[in-house]
GROMACS .gro file of C-alpha atoms in nm:
model
  474
    1MET     CA    1   8.310  14.684   8.936
    2SER     CA    2   8.189  14.567   9.275
    3GLY     CA    3   8.533  14.467   9.392
    4CYS     CA    4   8.740  14.575   9.687
    5SER     CA    5   8.969  14.870   9.736
    6PHE     CA    6   9.272  14.655   9.815
    7MET     CA    7   9.421  14.388   9.591
    8MET     CA    8   9.722  14.161   9.633
    9ILE     CA    9   9.847  14.001   9.311
   10LEU     CA   10  10.096  13.718   9.307
   11VAL     CA   11  10.310  13.684   8.997
   12GLY     CA   12  10.525  13.375   8.999
   13THR     CA   13  10.565  13.003   8.957
   14ASN     CA   14  10.525  12.895   9.318
   15GLU     CA   15  10.239  12.643   9.317
   16SER     CA   16  10.201  12.670   9.694
   17ASN     CA   17  10.043  13.016   9.661
   18LYS     CA   18   9.674  12.923   9.662
   19LEU     CA   19   9.487  13.229   9.775
   20TYR     CA   20   9.135  13.153   9.658
   21LYS     CA   21   8.908  12.851   9.623
   22HIS     CA   22   8.778  12.904   9.269
   23SER     CA   23   8.978  12.613   9.127
   24LYS     CA   24   8.715  12.482   8.883
   25GLN     CA   25   8.648  12.825   8.741
   26LEU     CA   26   9.022  12.888   8.718
   27GLN     CA   27   9.076  12.571   8.517
   28ARG     CA   28   8.810  12.676   8.268
   29VAL     CA   29   8.950  13.027   8.245
   30ALA     CA   30   9.307  12.905   8.200
   31SER     CA   31   9.207  12.669   7.919
   32TYR     CA   32   9.016  12.948   7.747
   33LEU     CA   33   9.314  13.179   7.777
   34GLN     CA   34   9.542  12.921   7.619
   35GLU     CA   35   9.300  12.876   7.330
   36GLU     CA   36   9.245  13.248   7.281
   37GLN     CA   37   9.554  13.267   7.059
   38ARG     CA   38   9.418  12.994   6.828
   39PRO     CA   39   9.178  13.060   6.537
   40ARG     CA   40   8.816  13.026   6.639
   41ASP     CA   41   8.481  13.121   6.496
   42ALA     CA   42   8.283  13.413   6.631
   43THR     CA   43   8.012  13.189   6.776
   44ARG     CA   44   8.255  12.999   6.997
   45PHE     CA   45   8.425  13.318   7.112
   46CYS     CA   46   8.092  13.474   7.214
   47ALA     CA   47   7.996  13.157   7.399
   48MET     CA   48   8.319  13.175   7.596
   49ARG     CA   49   8.251  13.538   7.684
   50LYS     CA   50   7.908  13.449   7.820
   51SER     CA   51   8.014  13.138   8.011
   52VAL     CA   52   8.313  13.290   8.187
   53GLU     CA   53   8.307  13.608   8.391
   54LEU     CA   54   8.636  13.701   8.552
   55ASP     CA   55   8.589  13.809   8.912
   56ASP     CA   56   8.865  13.953   9.130
   57SER     CA   57   8.965  13.619   9.281
   58SER     CA   58   8.995  13.448   8.942
   59LEU     CA   59   9.216  13.728   8.817
   60VAL     CA   60   9.449  13.684   9.113
   61GLU     CA   61   9.464  13.309   9.048
   62ILE     CA   62   9.556  13.369   8.685
   63PHE     CA   63   9.837  13.603   8.783
   64SER     CA   64   9.971  13.342   9.025
   65LYS     CA   65   9.975  13.070   8.758
   66VAL     CA   66  10.124  13.252   8.461
   67GLY     CA   67  10.494  13.170   8.436
   68ASP     CA   68  10.593  13.480   8.240
   69ALA     CA   69  10.408  13.798   8.334
   70ARG     CA   70  10.461  13.940   7.986
   71GLN     CA   71  10.213  13.684   7.851
   72ILE     CA   72   9.937  13.859   8.046
   73ALA     CA   73   9.925  14.140   7.790
   74GLN     CA   74   9.820  13.883   7.525
   75PHE     CA   75   9.502  13.785   7.710
   76SER     CA   76   9.216  14.022   7.631
   77LEU     CA   77   9.001  13.900   7.919
   78VAL     CA   78   9.274  13.964   8.175
   79CYS     CA   79   9.360  14.302   8.025
   80LYS     CA   80   8.996  14.408   8.045
   81ARG     CA   81   8.972  14.316   8.412
   82TRP     CA   82   9.314  14.473   8.478
   83ARG     CA   83   9.186  14.805   8.346
   84GLU     CA   84   8.882  14.777   8.570
   85LEU     CA   85   9.099  14.694   8.872
   86ARG     CA   86   9.359  14.964   8.816
   87TRP     CA   87   9.232  15.180   9.105
   88ALA     CA   88   9.231  14.885   9.345
   89VAL     CA   89   9.586  14.754   9.301
   90THR     CA   90   9.780  14.876   9.602
   91ARG     CA   91   9.997  14.572   9.675
   92LEU     CA   92  10.201  14.342   9.449
   93HIS     CA   93  10.395  14.026   9.529
   94PHE     CA   94  10.636  13.861   9.285
   95ASP     CA   95  10.781  13.516   9.361
   96PHE     CA   96  11.028  13.375   9.108
   97THR     CA   97  11.286  13.096   9.101
   98ALA     CA   98  11.549  13.089   8.825
   99ARG     CA   99  11.798  12.825   8.721
  100ASP     CA  100  12.070  13.056   8.592
  101LYS     CA  101  12.156  13.416   8.513
  102THR     CA  102  11.969  13.419   8.180
  103ALA     CA  103  11.649  13.292   8.340
  104LEU     CA  104  11.690  13.544   8.620
  105ARG     CA  105  11.704  13.833   8.372
  106LYS     CA  106  11.379  13.713   8.215
  107LYS     CA  107  11.212  13.706   8.554
  108GLU     CA  108  11.332  14.058   8.630
  109ASP     CA  109  11.205  14.178   8.291
  110ALA     CA  110  10.867  14.026   8.375
  111ILE     CA  111  10.857  14.221   8.701
  112THR     CA  112  10.949  14.539   8.515
  113SER     CA  113  10.669  14.498   8.261
  114VAL     CA  114  10.403  14.465   8.530
  115LEU     CA  115  10.537  14.757   8.735
  116GLN     CA  116  10.557  14.975   8.425
  117ARG     CA  117  10.194  14.907   8.343
  118THR     CA  118  10.090  14.965   8.704
  119LYS     CA  119  10.255  15.306   8.709
  120LYS     CA  120  10.111  15.399   8.370
  121ILE     CA  121   9.747  15.315   8.440
  122ALA     CA  122   9.744  15.404   8.811
  123PRO     CA  123  10.028  15.638   8.905
  124GLY     CA  124  10.078  15.672   9.279
  125CYS     CA  125   9.844  15.382   9.361
  126LEU     CA  126  10.094  15.105   9.440
  127LYS     CA  127  10.195  15.125   9.808
  128GLU     CA  128  10.333  14.782   9.898
  129LEU     CA  129  10.575  14.568   9.698
  130LYS     CA  130  10.726  14.231   9.785
  131VAL     CA  131  10.976  14.060   9.555
  132SER     CA  132  11.108  13.710   9.628
  133LEU     CA  133  11.386  13.589   9.400
  134SER     CA  134  11.601  13.278   9.416
  135CYS     CA  135  11.860  13.130   9.183
  136LEU     CA  136  12.018  12.786   9.170
  137ASN     CA  137  12.350  12.914   9.033
  138PRO     CA  138  12.562  13.211   9.151
  139SER     CA  139  12.400  13.526   9.012
  140GLU     CA  140  12.344  13.892   9.087
  141ALA     CA  141  12.005  14.061   9.058
  142THR     CA  142  12.013  14.399   8.886
  143GLY     CA  143  11.698  14.530   9.051
  144HIS     CA  144  11.624  14.762   8.758
  145TRP     CA  145  11.251  14.715   8.823
  146LEU     CA  146  11.286  14.935   9.133
  147LEU     CA  147  11.290  15.235   8.899
  148TRP     CA  148  10.910  15.221   8.857
  149PRO     CA  149  10.732  15.189   9.197
  150ASP     CA  150  10.811  15.540   9.322
  151SER     CA  151  10.503  15.569   9.547
  152LEU     CA  152  10.588  15.280   9.783
  153THR     CA  153  10.546  15.295  10.158
  154VAL     CA  154  10.634  14.927  10.218
  155LEU     CA  155  10.915  14.737  10.041
  156ASP     CA  156  11.002  14.373  10.109
  157LEU     CA  157  11.295  14.212   9.924
  158GLU     CA  158  11.399  13.846   9.952
  159VAL     CA  159  11.695  13.688   9.771
  160TRP     CA  160  11.775  13.322   9.831
  161GLY     CA  161  12.004  13.051   9.706
  162CYS     CA  162  12.313  13.165   9.517
  163LEU     CA  163  12.176  13.513   9.462
  164GLU     CA  164  12.251  13.862   9.589
  165LEU     CA  165  12.132  14.211   9.507
  166GLY     CA  166  12.383  14.411   9.307
  167PRO     CA  167  12.513  14.765   9.375
  168ALA     CA  168  12.274  14.923   9.124
  169VAL     CA  169  11.980  14.835   9.348
  170TRP     CA  170  12.073  15.086   9.615
  171SER     CA  171  12.118  15.370   9.367
  172LEU     CA  172  11.747  15.336   9.282
  173PHE     CA  173  11.634  15.389   9.639
  174SER     CA  174  11.659  15.766   9.607
  175CYS     CA  175  11.311  15.773   9.452
  176PHE     CA  176  11.147  15.620   9.762
  177ARG     CA  177  11.076  15.944   9.945
  178LYS     CA  178  10.768  15.805  10.122
  179LEU     CA  179  10.903  15.464  10.225
  180GLU     CA  180  10.803  15.378  10.583
  181SER     CA  181  10.888  15.007  10.610
  182PHE     CA  182  11.179  14.816  10.455
  183ARG     CA  183  11.271  14.448  10.490
  184MET     CA  184  11.574  14.280  10.332
  185ALA     CA  185  11.620  13.902  10.355
  186GLY     CA  186  11.934  13.747  10.210
  187ASP     CA  187  12.262  13.889  10.083
  188PHE     CA  188  12.325  14.213   9.900
  189TYR     CA  189  12.611  14.426   9.775
  190SER     CA  190  12.760  14.581  10.086
  191SER     CA  191  12.877  14.939  10.080
  192LYS     CA  192  12.953  15.177  10.364
  193SER     CA  193  12.791  15.465  10.179
  194LEU     CA  194  12.478  15.296  10.045
  195PHE     CA  195  12.247  15.475  10.287
  196ASP     CA  196  12.428  15.804  10.234
  197GLN     CA  197  12.328  15.777   9.869
  198SER     CA  198  11.970  15.671   9.943
  199PRO     CA  199  11.789  15.899  10.188
  200PHE     CA  200  11.511  15.738  10.393
  201SER     CA  201  11.365  16.045  10.557
  202SER     CA  202  11.029  15.874  10.631
  203LEU     CA  203  11.153  15.525  10.722
  204ARG     CA  204  11.010  15.395  11.052
  205SER     CA  205  11.079  15.021  11.036
  206CYS     CA  206  11.381  14.832  10.898
  207GLN     CA  207  11.462  14.460  10.908
  208PHE     CA  208  11.764  14.263  10.788
  209CYS     CA  209  11.699  13.888  10.798
  210ARG     CA  210  11.972  13.625  10.771
  211SER     CA  211  12.199  13.860  10.584
  212ALA     CA  212  12.575  13.818  10.617
  213SER     CA  213  12.620  14.144  10.425
  214VAL     CA  214  12.516  14.365  10.717
  215SER     CA  215  12.811  14.536  10.885
  216PRO     CA  216  12.844  14.780  11.177
  217GLN     CA  217  12.917  15.057  10.926
  218ILE     CA  218  12.591  14.991  10.740
  219LEU     CA  219  12.379  14.995  11.056
  220GLU     CA  220  12.541  15.313  11.182
  221ALA     CA  221  12.492  15.483  10.843
  222LEU     CA  222  12.130  15.367  10.837
  223LEU     CA  223  12.048  15.533  11.169
  224ALA     CA  224  12.228  15.850  11.065
  225ALA     CA  225  12.020  15.867  10.745
  226CYS     CA  226  11.685  15.782  10.908
  227PRO     CA  227  11.577  16.048  11.161
  228THR     CA  228  11.234  15.883  11.212
  229LEU     CA  229  11.342  15.517  11.246
  230GLU     CA  230  11.159  15.351  11.537
  231TYR     CA  231  11.213  14.977  11.483
  232LEU     CA  232  11.535  14.801  11.376
  233SER     CA  233  11.583  14.424  11.354
  234VAL     CA  234  11.900  14.237  11.250
  235THR     CA  235  11.933  13.856  11.241
  236GLY     CA  236  12.227  13.643  11.130
  237PHE     CA  237  12.484  13.915  11.205
  238VAL     CA  238  12.844  13.792  11.163
  239ASP     CA  239  13.065  14.097  11.098
  240THR     CA  240  13.263  14.177  11.413
  241SER     CA  241  13.541  14.371  11.242
  242LYS     CA  242  13.455  14.668  11.462
  243ASP     CA  243  13.229  14.740  11.757
  244LEU     CA  244  12.868  14.825  11.684
  245THR     CA  245  12.769  15.169  11.815
  246LEU     CA  246  12.414  15.282  11.746
  247LYS     CA  247  12.299  15.638  11.810
  248SER     CA  248  11.941  15.741  11.747
  249ALA     CA  249  11.700  15.993  11.894
  250SER     CA  250  11.396  15.808  11.754
  251LEU     CA  251  11.474  15.435  11.796
  252GLU     CA  252  11.218  15.263  12.022
  253SER     CA  253  11.281  14.893  11.958
  254PHE     CA  254  11.602  14.707  11.863
  255GLN     CA  255  11.630  14.333  11.798
  256PHE     CA  256  11.971  14.180  11.732
  257SER     CA  257  12.069  13.818  11.676
  258GLY     CA  258  12.423  13.711  11.597
  259ASP     CA  259  12.553  13.392  11.440
  260PHE     CA  260  12.859  13.343  11.660
  261GLU     CA  261  12.849  12.974  11.758
  262GLY     CA  262  13.163  12.764  11.728
  263ASP     CA  263  13.507  12.792  11.887
  264GLU     CA  264  13.671  12.966  11.591
  265VAL     CA  265  13.400  13.230  11.565
  266ALA     CA  266  13.396  13.285  11.941
  267ALA     CA  267  13.771  13.347  11.942
  268ARG     CA  268  13.730  13.627  11.687
  269THR     CA  269  13.437  13.790  11.866
  270ARG     CA  270  13.556  13.780  12.226
  271LYS     CA  271  13.589  14.158  12.255
  272PHE     CA  272  13.293  14.260  12.038
  273ARG     CA  273  13.074  14.527  12.199
  274ILE     CA  274  12.728  14.660  12.118
  275GLY     CA  275  12.677  15.017  12.232
  276LEU     CA  276  12.333  15.180  12.237
  277ASP     CA  277  12.276  15.553  12.276
  278ALA     CA  278  11.899  15.579  12.225
  279PRO     CA  279  11.700  15.781  12.481
  280LYS     CA  280  11.363  15.645  12.356
  281LEU     CA  281  11.463  15.278  12.344
  282GLY     CA  282  11.190  15.079  12.519
  283VAL     CA  283  11.245  14.724  12.389
  284LEU     CA  284  11.586  14.556  12.353
  285LYS     CA  285  11.624  14.193  12.241
  286VAL     CA  286  11.979  14.067  12.195
  287GLY     CA  287  12.047  13.703  12.109
  288GLY     CA  288  12.324  13.469  12.006
  289LEU     CA  289  12.604  13.655  12.184
  290ALA     CA  290  12.935  13.472  12.208
  291ASP     CA  291  13.147  13.438  12.520
  292GLY     CA  292  13.306  13.767  12.620
  293MET     CA  293  13.075  14.000  12.429
  294SER     CA  294  12.928  14.302  12.602
  295VAL     CA  295  12.622  14.524  12.569
  296GLY     CA  296  12.643  14.889  12.674
  297ILE     CA  297  12.325  15.090  12.735
  298SER     CA  298  12.352  15.466  12.784
  299HIS     CA  299  11.986  15.530  12.871
  300PRO     CA  300  11.859  15.243  13.089
  301GLU     CA  301  11.577  15.457  13.226
  302SER     CA  302  11.372  15.418  12.905
  303LEU     CA  303  11.383  15.037  12.881
  304ARG     CA  304  11.064  14.844  12.961
  305GLU     CA  305  11.151  14.505  12.810
  306LEU     CA  306  11.490  14.328  12.788
  307GLU     CA  307  11.583  13.990  12.638
  308LEU     CA  308  11.936  13.848  12.656
  309SER     CA  309  12.067  13.523  12.510
  310CYS     CA  310  12.435  13.428  12.514
  311TYR     CA  311  12.684  13.142  12.507
  312GLY     CA  312  12.906  13.194  12.810
  313SER     CA  313  12.991  13.515  12.989
  314CYS     CA  314  12.789  13.812  12.865
  315VAL     CA  315  12.860  14.153  13.017
  316VAL     CA  316  12.586  14.416  13.052
  317ASP     CA  317  12.742  14.758  13.096
  318SER     CA  318  12.475  14.986  13.235
  319LYS     CA  319  12.327  15.151  13.539
  320GLN     CA  320  12.025  14.990  13.704
  321PHE     CA  321  11.705  14.952  13.503
  322TYR     CA  322  11.452  15.097  13.744
  323ASN     CA  323  11.171  15.113  13.485
  324LEU     CA  324  11.227  14.767  13.338
  325LYS     CA  325  10.925  14.538  13.380
  326ARG     CA  326  11.002  14.230  13.171
  327LEU     CA  327  11.330  14.034  13.159
  328LYS     CA  328  11.405  13.719  12.959
  329ILE     CA  329  11.729  13.520  12.997
  330ALA     CA  330  11.818  13.240  12.755
  331GLY     CA  331  12.123  13.040  12.655
  332ASN     CA  332  12.437  12.931  12.839
  333TRP     CA  333  12.536  13.161  13.127
  334GLU     CA  334  12.796  13.184  13.398
  335HIS     CA  335  12.667  13.227  13.753
  336ALA     CA  336  12.827  13.567  13.795
  337SER     CA  337  12.673  13.702  13.473
  338VAL     CA  338  12.323  13.592  13.576
  339PHE     CA  339  12.354  13.754  13.919
  340HIS     CA  340  12.494  14.073  13.766
  341VAL     CA  341  12.197  14.110  13.529
  342LEU     CA  342  11.942  14.041  13.804
  343ASN     CA  343  12.104  14.298  14.034
  344LEU     CA  344  12.061  14.556  13.756
  345THR     CA  345  11.688  14.483  13.725
  346PRO     CA  346  11.538  14.498  14.077
  347MET     CA  347  11.198  14.633  13.969
  348ILE     CA  348  11.097  14.375  13.707
  349THR     CA  349  10.755  14.214  13.743
  350GLU     CA  350  10.804  13.928  13.492
  351LEU     CA  351  11.108  13.700  13.462
  352PHE     CA  352  11.154  13.434  13.192
  353PHE     CA  353  11.413  13.156  13.170
  354GLU     CA  354  11.414  12.983  12.829
  355ASN     CA  355  11.655  12.700  12.741
  356THR     CA  356  11.884  12.834  13.013
  357GLU     CA  357  12.179  12.646  13.158
  358THR     CA  358  12.495  12.724  13.353
  359THR     CA  359  12.841  12.689  13.203
  360ASN     CA  360  12.981  12.481  13.490
  361GLY     CA  361  12.676  12.257  13.520
  362ILE     CA  362  12.616  12.349  13.885
  363ALA     CA  363  12.258  12.432  13.978
  364ILE     CA  364  12.179  12.777  14.118
  365PRO     CA  365  11.979  12.812  14.444
  366ILE     CA  366  11.639  12.950  14.356
  367GLY     CA  367  11.629  13.183  14.657
  368GLU     CA  368  11.959  13.339  14.554
  369ILE     CA  369  11.813  13.416  14.212
  370LEU     CA  370  11.492  13.574  14.337
  371SER     CA  371  11.618  13.771  14.637
  372PRO     CA  372  11.717  14.095  14.448
  373LEU     CA  373  11.380  14.114  14.270
  374VAL     CA  374  11.160  14.307  14.509
  375SER     CA  375  10.868  14.363  14.267
  376LEU     CA  376  10.855  14.023  14.097
  377GLU     CA  377  10.502  13.898  14.025
  378SER     CA  378  10.559  13.603  13.791
  379ILE     CA  379  10.847  13.381  13.682
  380HIS     CA  380  10.846  13.143  13.384
  381PHE     CA  381  11.059  12.830  13.338
  382ASP     CA  382  11.062  12.573  13.063
  383GLY     CA  383  11.135  12.210  13.151
  384PHE     CA  384  11.495  12.240  13.037
  385SER     CA  385  11.575  12.555  13.235
  386LEU     CA  386  11.422  12.439  13.561
  387LYS     CA  387  11.678  12.162  13.611
  388TRP     CA  388  11.957  12.421  13.645
  389PHE     CA  389  11.803  12.558  13.963
  390GLN     CA  390  11.785  12.390  14.301
  391GLY     CA  391  11.578  12.428  14.613
  392ASP     CA  392  11.735  12.581  14.923
  393VAL     CA  393  11.659  12.664  15.284
  394ASP     CA  394  11.660  13.042  15.248
  395HIS     CA  395  11.345  13.182  15.401
  396PHE     CA  396  11.281  13.455  15.148
  397LYS     CA  397  10.904  13.480  15.120
  398PHE     CA  398  10.743  13.540  14.780
  399GLU     CA  399  10.379  13.528  14.877
  400THR     CA  400  10.264  13.732  14.576
  401LEU     CA  401  10.466  13.532  14.321
  402THR     CA  402  10.313  13.311  14.051
  403VAL     CA  403  10.545  13.048  13.901
  404HIS     CA  404  10.478  12.914  13.550
  405VAL     CA  405  10.647  12.591  13.437
  406TRP     CA  406  10.624  12.494  13.069
  407VAL     CA  407  10.676  12.122  13.003
  408ASN     CA  408  10.595  11.863  12.741
  409GLY     CA  409  10.624  11.489  12.711
  410LEU     CA  410  10.955  11.501  12.526
  411GLU     CA  411  11.143  11.704  12.787
  412GLN     CA  412  11.266  11.627  13.133
  413ALA     CA  413  10.991  11.615  13.394
  414PRO     CA  414  10.967  11.906  13.640
  415ASP     CA  415  11.220  11.915  13.924
  416LEU     CA  416  10.999  11.843  14.226
  417ASP     CA  417  11.260  11.958  14.479
  418VAL     CA  418  11.258  12.308  14.335
  419LEU     CA  419  10.881  12.318  14.302
  420GLY     CA  420  10.837  12.181  14.652
  421ASP     CA  421  11.066  12.445  14.803
  422LEU     CA  422  10.888  12.720  14.612
  423LEU     CA  423  10.562  12.609  14.772
  424ARG     CA  424  10.679  12.515  15.121
  425VAL     CA  425  10.974  12.745  15.193
  426HIS     CA  426  10.916  13.048  14.975
  427GLN     CA  427  10.537  13.042  15.009
  428ILE     CA  428  10.460  13.133  14.647
  429ARG     CA  429  10.102  13.226  14.572
  430MET     CA  430  10.043  12.992  14.276
  431LEU     CA  431  10.220  12.726  14.068
  432VAL     CA  432  10.089  12.685  13.712
  433VAL     CA  433  10.212  12.385  13.512
  434HIS     CA  434  10.159  12.430  13.137
  435TYR     CA  435  10.169  12.109  12.933
  436ILE     CA  436  10.114  12.006  12.572
  437HIS     CA  437   9.844  11.741  12.583
  438GLU     CA  438   9.945  11.560  12.262
  439ASP     CA  439  10.303  11.514  12.381
  440MET     CA  440  10.199  11.388  12.722
  441ILE     CA  441   9.985  11.103  12.584
  442SER     CA  442  10.220  11.002  12.302
  443PRO     CA  443  10.368  10.648  12.308
  444VAL     CA  444  10.719  10.791  12.346
  445SER     CA  445  10.618  10.976  12.661
  446ARG     CA  446  10.433  10.685  12.819
  447SER     CA  447  10.726  10.450  12.768
  448MET     CA  448  10.948  10.660  12.996
  449ASN     CA  449  10.905  10.512  13.344
  450LYS     CA  450  11.109  10.782  13.518
  451ARG     CA  451  10.895  11.056  13.367
  452TYR     CA  452  10.581  10.872  13.472
  453VAL     CA  453  10.703  10.853  13.832
  454SER     CA  454  10.784  11.225  13.831
  455TRP     CA  455  10.435  11.313  13.718
  456ARG     CA  456  10.288  11.087  13.985
  457LEU     CA  457  10.491  11.276  14.245
  458LEU     CA  458  10.367  11.603  14.100
  459PHE     CA  459  10.011  11.490  14.146
  460ASP     CA  460  10.096  11.395  14.503
  461LEU     CA  461  10.228  11.748  14.549
  462MET     CA  462   9.899  11.880  14.418
  463LEU     CA  463   9.718  11.689  14.692
  464SER     CA  464   9.924  11.878  14.951
  465PHE     CA  465   9.859  12.220  14.792
  466PRO     CA  466   9.529  12.181  14.606
  467SER     CA  467   9.452  12.553  14.598
  468ARG     CA  468   9.801  12.665  14.490
  469ILE     CA  469   9.876  12.430  14.199
  470SER     CA  470   9.696  12.422  13.867
  471LEU     CA  471   9.747  12.238  13.538
  472LYS     CA  472   9.686  12.417  13.211
  473LYS     CA  473   9.662  12.233  12.880
  474GLU     CA  474   9.817  12.412  12.583
   0.00000   0.00000   0.00000
């Protein structure tokens, strides 16, 4: 075989998975495979053997088209190539959609049959496994197929629709002694002790995506069971039954996004607190915080990058971040909360405002924002955020500062008062206006007379500062 040493095989019914361009050859092969079960004379069979040679790409296409993986064992051509490829199969991807519980069990049995064969003909070869399951009716996946891939280093599980992973799934994790990366998308059986039962001594990366099953107890147990975990990401977090306190000597990056919008949810989460005791934590990204939530950081000296997004008054409980270089603020903030965060980060070199607004609707003087930041080199606004800041007469000079403004034809035009004061009063080094060309020339954009006037004024401003303003097409 002249093939590669790495093979990804898709087993499923998703027609959107088109990995290779051998469509004509695939059609011929598929028709031959369907006819292989029918009686045929020896001459015709030999002719088929000579006219069709299964290469690696055709084999992958066949796997992606077969509805039931157990049928593969009936095709002699595929089995022959499978035996030749056994040393090259290091990654498998299953993608199944079921209508009901019975159909789901058949899909899981199909996954089991392939994983059994993989382990039998190439033990220890399979390193990466991704399984995507969805069901139209309420069902629970057994996950019994996890018994076979015991050599995995990467495991990616997705459950969608009315489906969740059952409790038996976690009991099978004890065989994954070499697992380094784990991703779970969707809901699963939630148990406080699931990670106590399933040691992850080698796990370095863990992600929970849009899973309402994740609780503070689960995250705390995960860190306690994973002494080498470096990256942890949680999105769609909703459980605020108790504060979240994370302790880890190895954690370097933590991303957290809550789903706390709405008055009723905000009322329940007003006192929720995230506490971080991680001396190696360098990147912290926290989003979707509700009004009144707080973030406590025990080791601010290790942080290099911080992102905060909230809806109201977010409290950051920490000493000053003297080593922090990059700060991003997004969401709806009170004036006092913004000033508090900026006073904690005097040494940042990059500042980002994304979809930022103030809770009382009153614009913030730009000089008041920038004055605590003695090492600032660049600041980034989008078109929405810039309107919540106003020019002022403070004579703080920022002669080494570069201001980036990101706009498009569907947003409000740049606030020229703020931009003018940045150039005239604060003496910034450079103003860079980033724009999306397609949006700017669209009929919707051109029909807006006010926006057109604003851009004309911007061009007039460019005439006054030709060497300090630039336009950049994105």
